[in-house]
mmCIF file of C-alpha atoms in Angstrom:
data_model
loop_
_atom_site.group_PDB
_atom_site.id
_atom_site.type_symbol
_atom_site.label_atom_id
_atom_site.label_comp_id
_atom_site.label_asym_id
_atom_site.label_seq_id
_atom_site.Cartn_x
_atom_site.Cartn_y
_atom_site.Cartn_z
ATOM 1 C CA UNK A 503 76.343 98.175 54.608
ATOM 2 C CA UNK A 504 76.562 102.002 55.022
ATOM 3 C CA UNK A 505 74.016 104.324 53.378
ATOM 4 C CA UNK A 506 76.217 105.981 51.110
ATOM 5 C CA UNK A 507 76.815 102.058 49.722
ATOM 6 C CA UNK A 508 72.849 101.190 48.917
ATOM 7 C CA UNK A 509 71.603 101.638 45.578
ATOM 8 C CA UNK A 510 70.047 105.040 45.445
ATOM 9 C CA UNK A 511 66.915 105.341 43.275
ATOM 10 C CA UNK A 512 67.294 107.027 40.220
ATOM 11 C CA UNK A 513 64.443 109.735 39.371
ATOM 12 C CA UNK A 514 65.304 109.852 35.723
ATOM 13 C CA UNK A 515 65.308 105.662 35.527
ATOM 14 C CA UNK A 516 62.062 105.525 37.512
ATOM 15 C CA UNK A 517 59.872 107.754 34.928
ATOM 16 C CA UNK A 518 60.949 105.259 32.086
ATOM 17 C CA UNK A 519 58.250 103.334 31.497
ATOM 18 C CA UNK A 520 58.981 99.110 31.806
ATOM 19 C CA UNK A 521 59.173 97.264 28.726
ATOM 20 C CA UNK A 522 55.975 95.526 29.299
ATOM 21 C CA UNK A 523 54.379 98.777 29.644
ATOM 22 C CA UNK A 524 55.423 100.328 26.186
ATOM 23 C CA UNK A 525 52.808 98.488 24.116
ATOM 24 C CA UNK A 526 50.185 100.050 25.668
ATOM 25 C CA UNK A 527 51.967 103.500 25.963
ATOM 26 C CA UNK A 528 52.631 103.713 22.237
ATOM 27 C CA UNK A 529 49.054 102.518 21.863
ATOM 28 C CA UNK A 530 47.364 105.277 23.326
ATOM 29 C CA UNK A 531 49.664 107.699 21.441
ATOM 30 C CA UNK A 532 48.759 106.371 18.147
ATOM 31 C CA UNK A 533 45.031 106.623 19.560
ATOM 32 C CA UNK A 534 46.066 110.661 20.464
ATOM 33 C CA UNK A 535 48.108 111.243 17.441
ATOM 34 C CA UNK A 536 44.870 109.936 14.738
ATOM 35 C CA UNK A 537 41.673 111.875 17.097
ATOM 36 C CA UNK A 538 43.954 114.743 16.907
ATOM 37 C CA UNK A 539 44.586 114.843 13.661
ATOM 38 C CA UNK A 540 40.925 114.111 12.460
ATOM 39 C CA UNK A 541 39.417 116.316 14.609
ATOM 40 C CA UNK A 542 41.648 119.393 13.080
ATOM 41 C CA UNK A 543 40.960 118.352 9.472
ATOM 42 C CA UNK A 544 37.522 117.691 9.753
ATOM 43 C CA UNK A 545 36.204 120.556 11.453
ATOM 44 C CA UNK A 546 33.071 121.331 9.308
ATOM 45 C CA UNK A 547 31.174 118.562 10.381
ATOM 46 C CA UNK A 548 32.578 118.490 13.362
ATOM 47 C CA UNK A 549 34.872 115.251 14.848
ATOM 48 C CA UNK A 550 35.418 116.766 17.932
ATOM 49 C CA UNK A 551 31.545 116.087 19.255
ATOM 50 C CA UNK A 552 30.766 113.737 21.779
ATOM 51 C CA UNK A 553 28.025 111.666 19.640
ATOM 52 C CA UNK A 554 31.178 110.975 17.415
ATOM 53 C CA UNK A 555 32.954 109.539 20.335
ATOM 54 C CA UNK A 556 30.472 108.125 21.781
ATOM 55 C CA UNK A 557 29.584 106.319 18.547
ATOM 56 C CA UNK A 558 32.787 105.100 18.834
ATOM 57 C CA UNK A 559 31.462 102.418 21.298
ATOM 58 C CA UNK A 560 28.591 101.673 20.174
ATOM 59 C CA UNK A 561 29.529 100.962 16.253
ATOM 60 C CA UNK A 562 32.080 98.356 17.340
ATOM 61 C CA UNK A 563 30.692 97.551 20.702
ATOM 62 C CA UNK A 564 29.947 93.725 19.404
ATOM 63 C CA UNK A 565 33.638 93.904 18.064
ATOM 64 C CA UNK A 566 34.795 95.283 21.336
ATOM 65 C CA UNK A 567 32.732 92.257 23.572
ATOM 66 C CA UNK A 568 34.063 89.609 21.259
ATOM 67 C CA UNK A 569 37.828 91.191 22.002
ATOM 68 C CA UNK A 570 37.329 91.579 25.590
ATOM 69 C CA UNK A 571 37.230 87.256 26.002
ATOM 70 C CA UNK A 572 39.503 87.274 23.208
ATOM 71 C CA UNK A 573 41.841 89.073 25.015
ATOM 72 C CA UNK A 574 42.547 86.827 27.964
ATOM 73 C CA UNK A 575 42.754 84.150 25.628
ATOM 74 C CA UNK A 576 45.875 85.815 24.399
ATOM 75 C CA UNK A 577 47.086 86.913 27.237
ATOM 76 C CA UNK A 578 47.014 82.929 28.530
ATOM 77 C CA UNK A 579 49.017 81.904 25.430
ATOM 78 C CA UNK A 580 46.466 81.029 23.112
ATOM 79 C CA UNK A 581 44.166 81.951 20.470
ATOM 80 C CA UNK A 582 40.463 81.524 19.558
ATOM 81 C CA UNK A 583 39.082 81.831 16.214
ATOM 82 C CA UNK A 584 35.770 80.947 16.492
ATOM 83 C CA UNK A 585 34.545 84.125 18.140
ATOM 84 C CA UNK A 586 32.949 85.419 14.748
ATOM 85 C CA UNK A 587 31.204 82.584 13.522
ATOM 86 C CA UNK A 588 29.701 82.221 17.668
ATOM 87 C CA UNK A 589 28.657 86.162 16.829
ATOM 88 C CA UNK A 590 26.394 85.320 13.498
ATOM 89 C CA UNK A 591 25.007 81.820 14.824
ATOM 90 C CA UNK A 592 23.860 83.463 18.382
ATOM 91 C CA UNK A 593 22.641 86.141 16.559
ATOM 92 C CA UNK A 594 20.374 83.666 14.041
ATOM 93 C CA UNK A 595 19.883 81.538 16.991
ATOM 94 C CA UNK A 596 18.161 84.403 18.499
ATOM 95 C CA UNK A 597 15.895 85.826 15.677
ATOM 96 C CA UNK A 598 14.719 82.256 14.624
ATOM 97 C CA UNK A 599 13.560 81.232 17.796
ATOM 98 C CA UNK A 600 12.021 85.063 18.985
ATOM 99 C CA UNK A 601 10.335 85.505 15.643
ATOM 100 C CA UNK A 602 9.487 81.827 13.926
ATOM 101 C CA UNK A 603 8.858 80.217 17.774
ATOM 102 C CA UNK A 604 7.703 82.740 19.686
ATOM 103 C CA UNK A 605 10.369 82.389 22.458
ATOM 104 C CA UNK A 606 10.646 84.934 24.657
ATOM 105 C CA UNK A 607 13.891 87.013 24.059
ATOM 106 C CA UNK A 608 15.168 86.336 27.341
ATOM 107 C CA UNK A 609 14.999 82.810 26.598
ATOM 108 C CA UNK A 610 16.050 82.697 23.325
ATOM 109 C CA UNK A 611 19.371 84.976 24.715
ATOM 110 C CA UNK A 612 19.798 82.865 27.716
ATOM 111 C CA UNK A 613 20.282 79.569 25.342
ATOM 112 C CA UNK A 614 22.378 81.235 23.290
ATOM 113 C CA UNK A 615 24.711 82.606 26.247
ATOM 114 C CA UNK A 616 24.696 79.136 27.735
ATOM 115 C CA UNK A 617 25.394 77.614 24.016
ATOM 116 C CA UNK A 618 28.914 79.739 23.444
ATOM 117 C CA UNK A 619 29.654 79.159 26.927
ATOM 118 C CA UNK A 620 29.697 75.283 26.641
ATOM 119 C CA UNK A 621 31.460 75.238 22.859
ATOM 120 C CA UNK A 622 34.137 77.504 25.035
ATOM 121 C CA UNK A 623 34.181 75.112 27.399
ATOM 122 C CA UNK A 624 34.820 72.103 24.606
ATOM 123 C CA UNK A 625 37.736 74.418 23.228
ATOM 124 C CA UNK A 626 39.405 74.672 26.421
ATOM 125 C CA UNK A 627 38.792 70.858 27.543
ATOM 126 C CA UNK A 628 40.044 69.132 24.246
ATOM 127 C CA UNK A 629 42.915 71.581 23.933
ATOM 128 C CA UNK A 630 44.323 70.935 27.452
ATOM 129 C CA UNK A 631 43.358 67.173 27.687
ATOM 130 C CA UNK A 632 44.509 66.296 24.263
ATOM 131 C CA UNK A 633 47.561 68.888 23.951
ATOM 132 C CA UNK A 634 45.492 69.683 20.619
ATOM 133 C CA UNK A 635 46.736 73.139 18.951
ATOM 134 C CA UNK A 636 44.265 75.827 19.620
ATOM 135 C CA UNK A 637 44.291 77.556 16.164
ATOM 136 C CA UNK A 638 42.951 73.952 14.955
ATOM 137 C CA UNK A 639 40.240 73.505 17.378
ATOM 138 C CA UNK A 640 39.232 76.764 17.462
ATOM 139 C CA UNK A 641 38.848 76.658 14.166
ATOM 140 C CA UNK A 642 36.937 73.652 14.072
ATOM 141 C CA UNK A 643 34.608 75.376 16.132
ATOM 142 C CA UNK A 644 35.126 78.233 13.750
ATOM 143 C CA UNK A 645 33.519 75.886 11.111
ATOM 144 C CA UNK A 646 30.792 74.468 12.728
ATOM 145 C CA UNK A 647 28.927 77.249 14.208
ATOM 146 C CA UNK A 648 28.920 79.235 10.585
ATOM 147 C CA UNK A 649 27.610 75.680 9.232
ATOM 148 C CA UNK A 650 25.185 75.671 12.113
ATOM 149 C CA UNK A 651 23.952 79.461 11.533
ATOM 150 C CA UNK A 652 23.428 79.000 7.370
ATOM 151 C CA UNK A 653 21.500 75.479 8.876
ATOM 152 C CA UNK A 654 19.167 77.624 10.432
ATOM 153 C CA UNK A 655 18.554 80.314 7.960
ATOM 154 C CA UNK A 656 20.417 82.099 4.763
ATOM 155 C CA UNK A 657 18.136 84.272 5.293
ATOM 156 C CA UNK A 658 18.528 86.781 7.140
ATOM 157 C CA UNK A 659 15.733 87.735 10.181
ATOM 158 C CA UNK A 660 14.127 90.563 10.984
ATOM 159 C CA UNK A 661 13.525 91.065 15.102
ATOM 160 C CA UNK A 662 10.032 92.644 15.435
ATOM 161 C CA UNK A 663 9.594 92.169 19.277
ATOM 162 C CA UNK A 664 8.261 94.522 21.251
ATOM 163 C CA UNK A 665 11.012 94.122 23.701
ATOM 164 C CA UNK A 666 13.974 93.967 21.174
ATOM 165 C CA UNK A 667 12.299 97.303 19.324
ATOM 166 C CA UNK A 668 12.577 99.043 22.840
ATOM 167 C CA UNK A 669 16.013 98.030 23.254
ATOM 168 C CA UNK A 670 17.185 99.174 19.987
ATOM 169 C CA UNK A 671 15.781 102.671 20.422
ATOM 170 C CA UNK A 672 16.411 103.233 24.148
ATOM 171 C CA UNK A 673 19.477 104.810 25.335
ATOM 172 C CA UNK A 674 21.143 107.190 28.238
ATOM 173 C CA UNK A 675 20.838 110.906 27.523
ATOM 174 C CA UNK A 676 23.638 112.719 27.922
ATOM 175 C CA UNK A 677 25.493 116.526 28.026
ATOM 176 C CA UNK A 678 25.648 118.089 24.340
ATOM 177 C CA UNK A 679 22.610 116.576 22.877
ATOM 178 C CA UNK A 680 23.985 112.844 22.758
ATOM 179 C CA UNK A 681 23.275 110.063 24.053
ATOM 180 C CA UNK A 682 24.747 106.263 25.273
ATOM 181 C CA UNK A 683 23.073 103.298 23.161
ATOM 182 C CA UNK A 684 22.417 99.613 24.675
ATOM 183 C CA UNK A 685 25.008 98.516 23.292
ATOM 184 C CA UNK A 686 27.823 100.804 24.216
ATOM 185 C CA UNK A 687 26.611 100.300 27.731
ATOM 186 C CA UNK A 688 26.827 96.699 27.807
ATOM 187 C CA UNK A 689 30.330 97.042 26.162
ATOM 188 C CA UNK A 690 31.368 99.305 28.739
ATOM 189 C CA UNK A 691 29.865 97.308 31.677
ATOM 190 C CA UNK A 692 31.845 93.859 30.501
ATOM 191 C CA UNK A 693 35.263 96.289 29.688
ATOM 192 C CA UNK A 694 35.052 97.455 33.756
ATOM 193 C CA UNK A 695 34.330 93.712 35.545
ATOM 194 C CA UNK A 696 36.961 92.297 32.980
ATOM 195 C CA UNK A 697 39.482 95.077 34.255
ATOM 196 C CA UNK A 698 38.644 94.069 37.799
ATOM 197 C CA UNK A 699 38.809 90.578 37.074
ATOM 198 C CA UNK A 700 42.287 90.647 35.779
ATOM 199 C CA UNK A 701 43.692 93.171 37.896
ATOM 200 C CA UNK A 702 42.217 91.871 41.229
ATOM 201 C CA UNK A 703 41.227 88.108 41.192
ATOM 202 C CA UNK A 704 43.159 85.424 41.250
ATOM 203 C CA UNK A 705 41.857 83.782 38.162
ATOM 204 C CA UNK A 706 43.500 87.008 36.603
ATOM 205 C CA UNK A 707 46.643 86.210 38.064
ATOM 206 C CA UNK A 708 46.971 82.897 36.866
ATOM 207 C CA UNK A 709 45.993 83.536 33.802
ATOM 208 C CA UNK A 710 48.693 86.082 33.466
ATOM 209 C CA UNK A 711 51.726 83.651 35.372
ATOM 210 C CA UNK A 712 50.469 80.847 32.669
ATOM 211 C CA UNK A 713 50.692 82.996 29.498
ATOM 212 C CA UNK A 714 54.444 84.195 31.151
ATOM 213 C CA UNK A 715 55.638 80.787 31.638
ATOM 214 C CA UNK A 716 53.048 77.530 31.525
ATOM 215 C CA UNK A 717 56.358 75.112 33.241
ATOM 216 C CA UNK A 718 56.929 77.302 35.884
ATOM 217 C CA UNK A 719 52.993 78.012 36.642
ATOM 218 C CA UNK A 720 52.306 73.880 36.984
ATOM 219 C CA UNK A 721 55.814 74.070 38.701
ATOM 220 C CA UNK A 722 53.971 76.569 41.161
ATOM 221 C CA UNK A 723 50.638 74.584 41.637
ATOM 222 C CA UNK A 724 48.447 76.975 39.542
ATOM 223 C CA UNK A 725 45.394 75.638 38.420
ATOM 224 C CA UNK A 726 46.569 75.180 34.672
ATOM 225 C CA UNK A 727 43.786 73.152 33.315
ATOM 226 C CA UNK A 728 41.465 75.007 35.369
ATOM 227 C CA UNK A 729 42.245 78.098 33.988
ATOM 228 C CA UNK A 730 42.201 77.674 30.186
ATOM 229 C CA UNK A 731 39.054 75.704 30.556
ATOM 230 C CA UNK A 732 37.428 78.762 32.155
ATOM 231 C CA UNK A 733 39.025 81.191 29.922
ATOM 232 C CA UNK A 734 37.985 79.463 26.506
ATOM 233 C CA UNK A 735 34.392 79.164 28.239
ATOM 234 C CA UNK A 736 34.507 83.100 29.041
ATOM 235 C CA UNK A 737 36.083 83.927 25.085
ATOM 236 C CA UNK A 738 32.677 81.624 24.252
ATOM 237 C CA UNK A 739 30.245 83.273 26.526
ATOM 238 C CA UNK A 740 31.690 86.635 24.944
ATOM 239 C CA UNK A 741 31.433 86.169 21.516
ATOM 240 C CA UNK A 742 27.887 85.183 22.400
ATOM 241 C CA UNK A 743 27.039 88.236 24.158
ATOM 242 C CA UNK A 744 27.876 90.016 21.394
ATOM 243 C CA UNK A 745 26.015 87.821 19.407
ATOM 244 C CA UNK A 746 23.354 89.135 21.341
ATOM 245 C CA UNK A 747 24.544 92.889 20.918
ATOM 246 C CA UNK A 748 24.308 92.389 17.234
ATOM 247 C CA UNK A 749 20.826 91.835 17.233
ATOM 248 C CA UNK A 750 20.143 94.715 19.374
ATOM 249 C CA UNK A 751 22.463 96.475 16.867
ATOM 250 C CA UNK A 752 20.958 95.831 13.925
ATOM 251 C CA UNK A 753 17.504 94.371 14.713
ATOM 252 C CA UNK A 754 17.863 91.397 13.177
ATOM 253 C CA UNK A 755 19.994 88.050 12.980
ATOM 254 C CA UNK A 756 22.401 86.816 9.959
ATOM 255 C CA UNK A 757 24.561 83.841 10.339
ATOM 256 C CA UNK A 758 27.348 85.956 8.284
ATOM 257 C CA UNK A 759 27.311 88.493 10.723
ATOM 258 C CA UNK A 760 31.104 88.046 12.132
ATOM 259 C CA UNK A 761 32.572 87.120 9.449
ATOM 260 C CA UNK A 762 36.383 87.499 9.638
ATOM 261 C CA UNK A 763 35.190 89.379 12.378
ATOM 262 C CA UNK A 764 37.731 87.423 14.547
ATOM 263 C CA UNK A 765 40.714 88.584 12.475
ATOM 264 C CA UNK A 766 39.753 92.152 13.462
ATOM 265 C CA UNK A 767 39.492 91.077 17.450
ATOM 266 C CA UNK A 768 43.053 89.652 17.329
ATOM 267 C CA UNK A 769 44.480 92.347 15.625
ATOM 268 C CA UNK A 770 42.372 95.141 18.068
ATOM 269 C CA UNK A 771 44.220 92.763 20.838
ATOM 270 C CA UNK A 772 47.314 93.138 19.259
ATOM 271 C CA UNK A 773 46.956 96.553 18.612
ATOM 272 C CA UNK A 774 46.250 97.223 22.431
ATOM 273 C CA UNK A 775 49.729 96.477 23.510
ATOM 274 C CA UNK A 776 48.791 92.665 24.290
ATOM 275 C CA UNK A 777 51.816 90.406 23.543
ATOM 276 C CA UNK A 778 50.919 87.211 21.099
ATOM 277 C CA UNK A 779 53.306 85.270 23.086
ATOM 278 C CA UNK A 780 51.228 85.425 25.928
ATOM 279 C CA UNK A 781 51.433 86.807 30.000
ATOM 280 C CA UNK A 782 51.809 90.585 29.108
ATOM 281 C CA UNK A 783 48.184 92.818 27.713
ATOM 282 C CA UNK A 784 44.789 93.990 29.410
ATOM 283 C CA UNK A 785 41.156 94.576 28.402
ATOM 284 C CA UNK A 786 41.774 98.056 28.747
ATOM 285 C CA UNK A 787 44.730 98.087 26.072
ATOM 286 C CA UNK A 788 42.378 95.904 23.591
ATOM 287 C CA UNK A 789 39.238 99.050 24.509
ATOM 288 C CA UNK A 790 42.351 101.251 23.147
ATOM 289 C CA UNK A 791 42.762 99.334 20.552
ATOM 290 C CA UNK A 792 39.474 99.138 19.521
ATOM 291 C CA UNK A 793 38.828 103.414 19.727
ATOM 292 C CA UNK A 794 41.793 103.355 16.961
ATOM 293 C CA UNK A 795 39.586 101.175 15.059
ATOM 294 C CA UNK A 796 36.777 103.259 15.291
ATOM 295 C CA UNK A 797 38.555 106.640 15.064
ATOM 296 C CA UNK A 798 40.173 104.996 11.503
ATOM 297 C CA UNK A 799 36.380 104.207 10.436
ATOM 298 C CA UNK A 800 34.903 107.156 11.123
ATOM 299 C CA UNK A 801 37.892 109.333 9.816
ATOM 300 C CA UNK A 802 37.363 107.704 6.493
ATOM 301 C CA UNK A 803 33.798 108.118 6.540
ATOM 302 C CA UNK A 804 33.730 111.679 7.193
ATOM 303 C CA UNK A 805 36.775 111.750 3.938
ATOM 304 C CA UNK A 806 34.130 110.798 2.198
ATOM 305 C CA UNK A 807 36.163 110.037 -0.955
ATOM 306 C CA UNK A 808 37.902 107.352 0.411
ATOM 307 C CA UNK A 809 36.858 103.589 0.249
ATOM 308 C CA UNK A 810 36.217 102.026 3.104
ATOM 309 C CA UNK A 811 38.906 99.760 2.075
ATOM 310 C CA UNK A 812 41.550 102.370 3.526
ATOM 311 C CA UNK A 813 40.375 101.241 7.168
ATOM 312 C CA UNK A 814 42.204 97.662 6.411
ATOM 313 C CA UNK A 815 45.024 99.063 4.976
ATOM 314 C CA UNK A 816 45.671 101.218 7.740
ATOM 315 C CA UNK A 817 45.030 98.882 10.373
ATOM 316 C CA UNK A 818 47.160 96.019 8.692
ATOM 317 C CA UNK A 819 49.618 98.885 8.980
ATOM 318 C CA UNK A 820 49.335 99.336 12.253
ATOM 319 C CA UNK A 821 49.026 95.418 13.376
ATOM 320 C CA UNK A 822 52.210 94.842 11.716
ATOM 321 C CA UNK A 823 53.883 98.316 13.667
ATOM 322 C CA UNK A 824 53.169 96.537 16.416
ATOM 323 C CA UNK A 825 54.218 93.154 15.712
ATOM 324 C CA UNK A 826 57.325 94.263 15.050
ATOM 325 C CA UNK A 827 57.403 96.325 17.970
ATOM 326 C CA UNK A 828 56.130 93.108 20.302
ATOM 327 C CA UNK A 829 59.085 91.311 18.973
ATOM 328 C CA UNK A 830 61.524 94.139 20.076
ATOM 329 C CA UNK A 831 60.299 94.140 23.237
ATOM 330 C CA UNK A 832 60.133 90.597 24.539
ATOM 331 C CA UNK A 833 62.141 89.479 26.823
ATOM 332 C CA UNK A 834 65.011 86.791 25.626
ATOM 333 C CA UNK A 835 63.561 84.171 27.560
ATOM 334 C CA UNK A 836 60.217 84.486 25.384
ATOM 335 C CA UNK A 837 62.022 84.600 22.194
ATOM 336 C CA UNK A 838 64.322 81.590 22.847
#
């Protein structure tokens, strides 16, 4: 083959961005296109501040953890819907037994960690061994742990620890008079090692290769089972954890905390360019995702005149933009 017969690259076909990268791409424009536009209209107080950005994070950092392990649940192919009833019982797991028991909070978090690890774990187990449907057995689990949390207490219970006191008030100063909450950080911290995880392990890249094609993936001599077992026990461990971040939060437990919270992780997911049908997404798309959500909150709130009711509405909007949008994009072999 001479030269002049190879395939030449084209520079004005290699700046087009690949199909699965679009979802993400038009994310982070709608994420420009709304700060923009809020930080121009509301001016007087200021939006453009960084203790309105940074509030960002930490006013939906439980939101964001529970998304994170939602996320590569997605990504695999599945879904999990018991992330926000894991949220309020960890969170009245944790007051009853710090306050009423006298447990020491590391204790009282530790159990609760290990607890949404383990119903995780159940998830993925009786959805691969019995080819059970995930939406019904995570929402089994969905039931249970809301039952569990009102079993505990209606009530809901005020953290007085010394330790949980310090951690709601302590926080990283930063430039601009503002400074990064508990919270924020431990949102942050999970959003890098999740990146790493799925960009650089190989649990990442079987998790992705399953969600693209589960035939081909057992065809390959992935670990399939072992996989979605591990990923439904990480979606558990992360809904606890920010179970956990909710008490910081707020000081207190309440097993309604996370209610339909999980409806708002899938649609943050969603949002952040990752594909329902599975294979094709990233924790950093579902952080994206997640900054719209706040940005949409925090633009209403400084309207002042609007309901908060506006926020849905506008991201319902959005989730079905990008449904639609998702569907365009898939590849044939997905859709058939």
């Amino acid at each position: 083959m001479t030269l002049a017969t190879v395939p030449q690259p084209s520079l004005g076909r290699s700046l087009i961005p690949s199909r699965q990268k679009l979802p993400l791409l038009a994310t982070c424009m709608v994420l420009l296109v709304l700060y923009v536009t809020a930080c121009l209209r509301y001016r007087q107080p200021a939006f453009f501040n960084l203790q309105v950005a940074i509030n960002l994070l930490g006013d939906n950092a439980f939101l964001g953890i529970a998304a994170i392990g939602l996320t590569f649940v997605i990504i695999l192919g599945g879904i999990d819907l018991s992330v926000g009833a894991v949220i309020g019982c960890s969170s009245m797991f944790i007051a009853k037994m710090v306050e009423e028991h006298a447990w020491h909070p590391a204790a009282a978090i530790a159990v609760a960690l290990l607890s949404g690890t383990c119903l995780g774990l159940l998830h993925g187990l009786l959805i691969h061994l019995f080819a059970l449907p995930a939406f019904l057995v995570t929402l089994g689990g969905l039931f249970f742990c809301r039952g569990l949390g009102l079993l505990i207490s209606r009530e809901s219970i005020a953290i007085s620890h010394p330790i949980y006191v310090s951690l709601s008030s302590w926080s990283i100063s930063l430039p601009f008079h503002s400074s990064l909450p508990v919270v924020a950080i431990m949102f942050v911290l999970l959003l890098v090692l999740a990146t790493i995880a799925a960009a650089y392990t190989p649990l990442g890249r079987y998790v992705y290769a399953i969600g693209g094609n589960e035939q081909s993936a057992l065809l390959m001599g992935l670990p399939v089972a072992r996989t979605k077992v591990i990923v439904y026990a990480f979606s558990g461990a992360c809904a606890a954890l920010a179970g956990v971040a909710a008490t910081i939060f707020m000081s207190s437990g309440n097993a309604l905390t996370g209610a339909g919270l999980e409806l708002d992780a899938i649609a943050a997911v969603v949002v952040g360019g990752t594909l329902l049908s599975g294979g094709v997404g990233g924790p950093i798309g579902t952080f994206i995702g997640i900054l719209i959500f706040g940005v949409i909150q925090s633009a209403i709130a400084f309207e002042g005149s609007l309901s908060s009711w506006w926020a849905r509405i506008a991201v319902g909007g959005l989730l079905l933009v990008f449904i639609l949008l998702q569907k365009l994009l898939q590849p044939r072999d997905h859709q058939t």
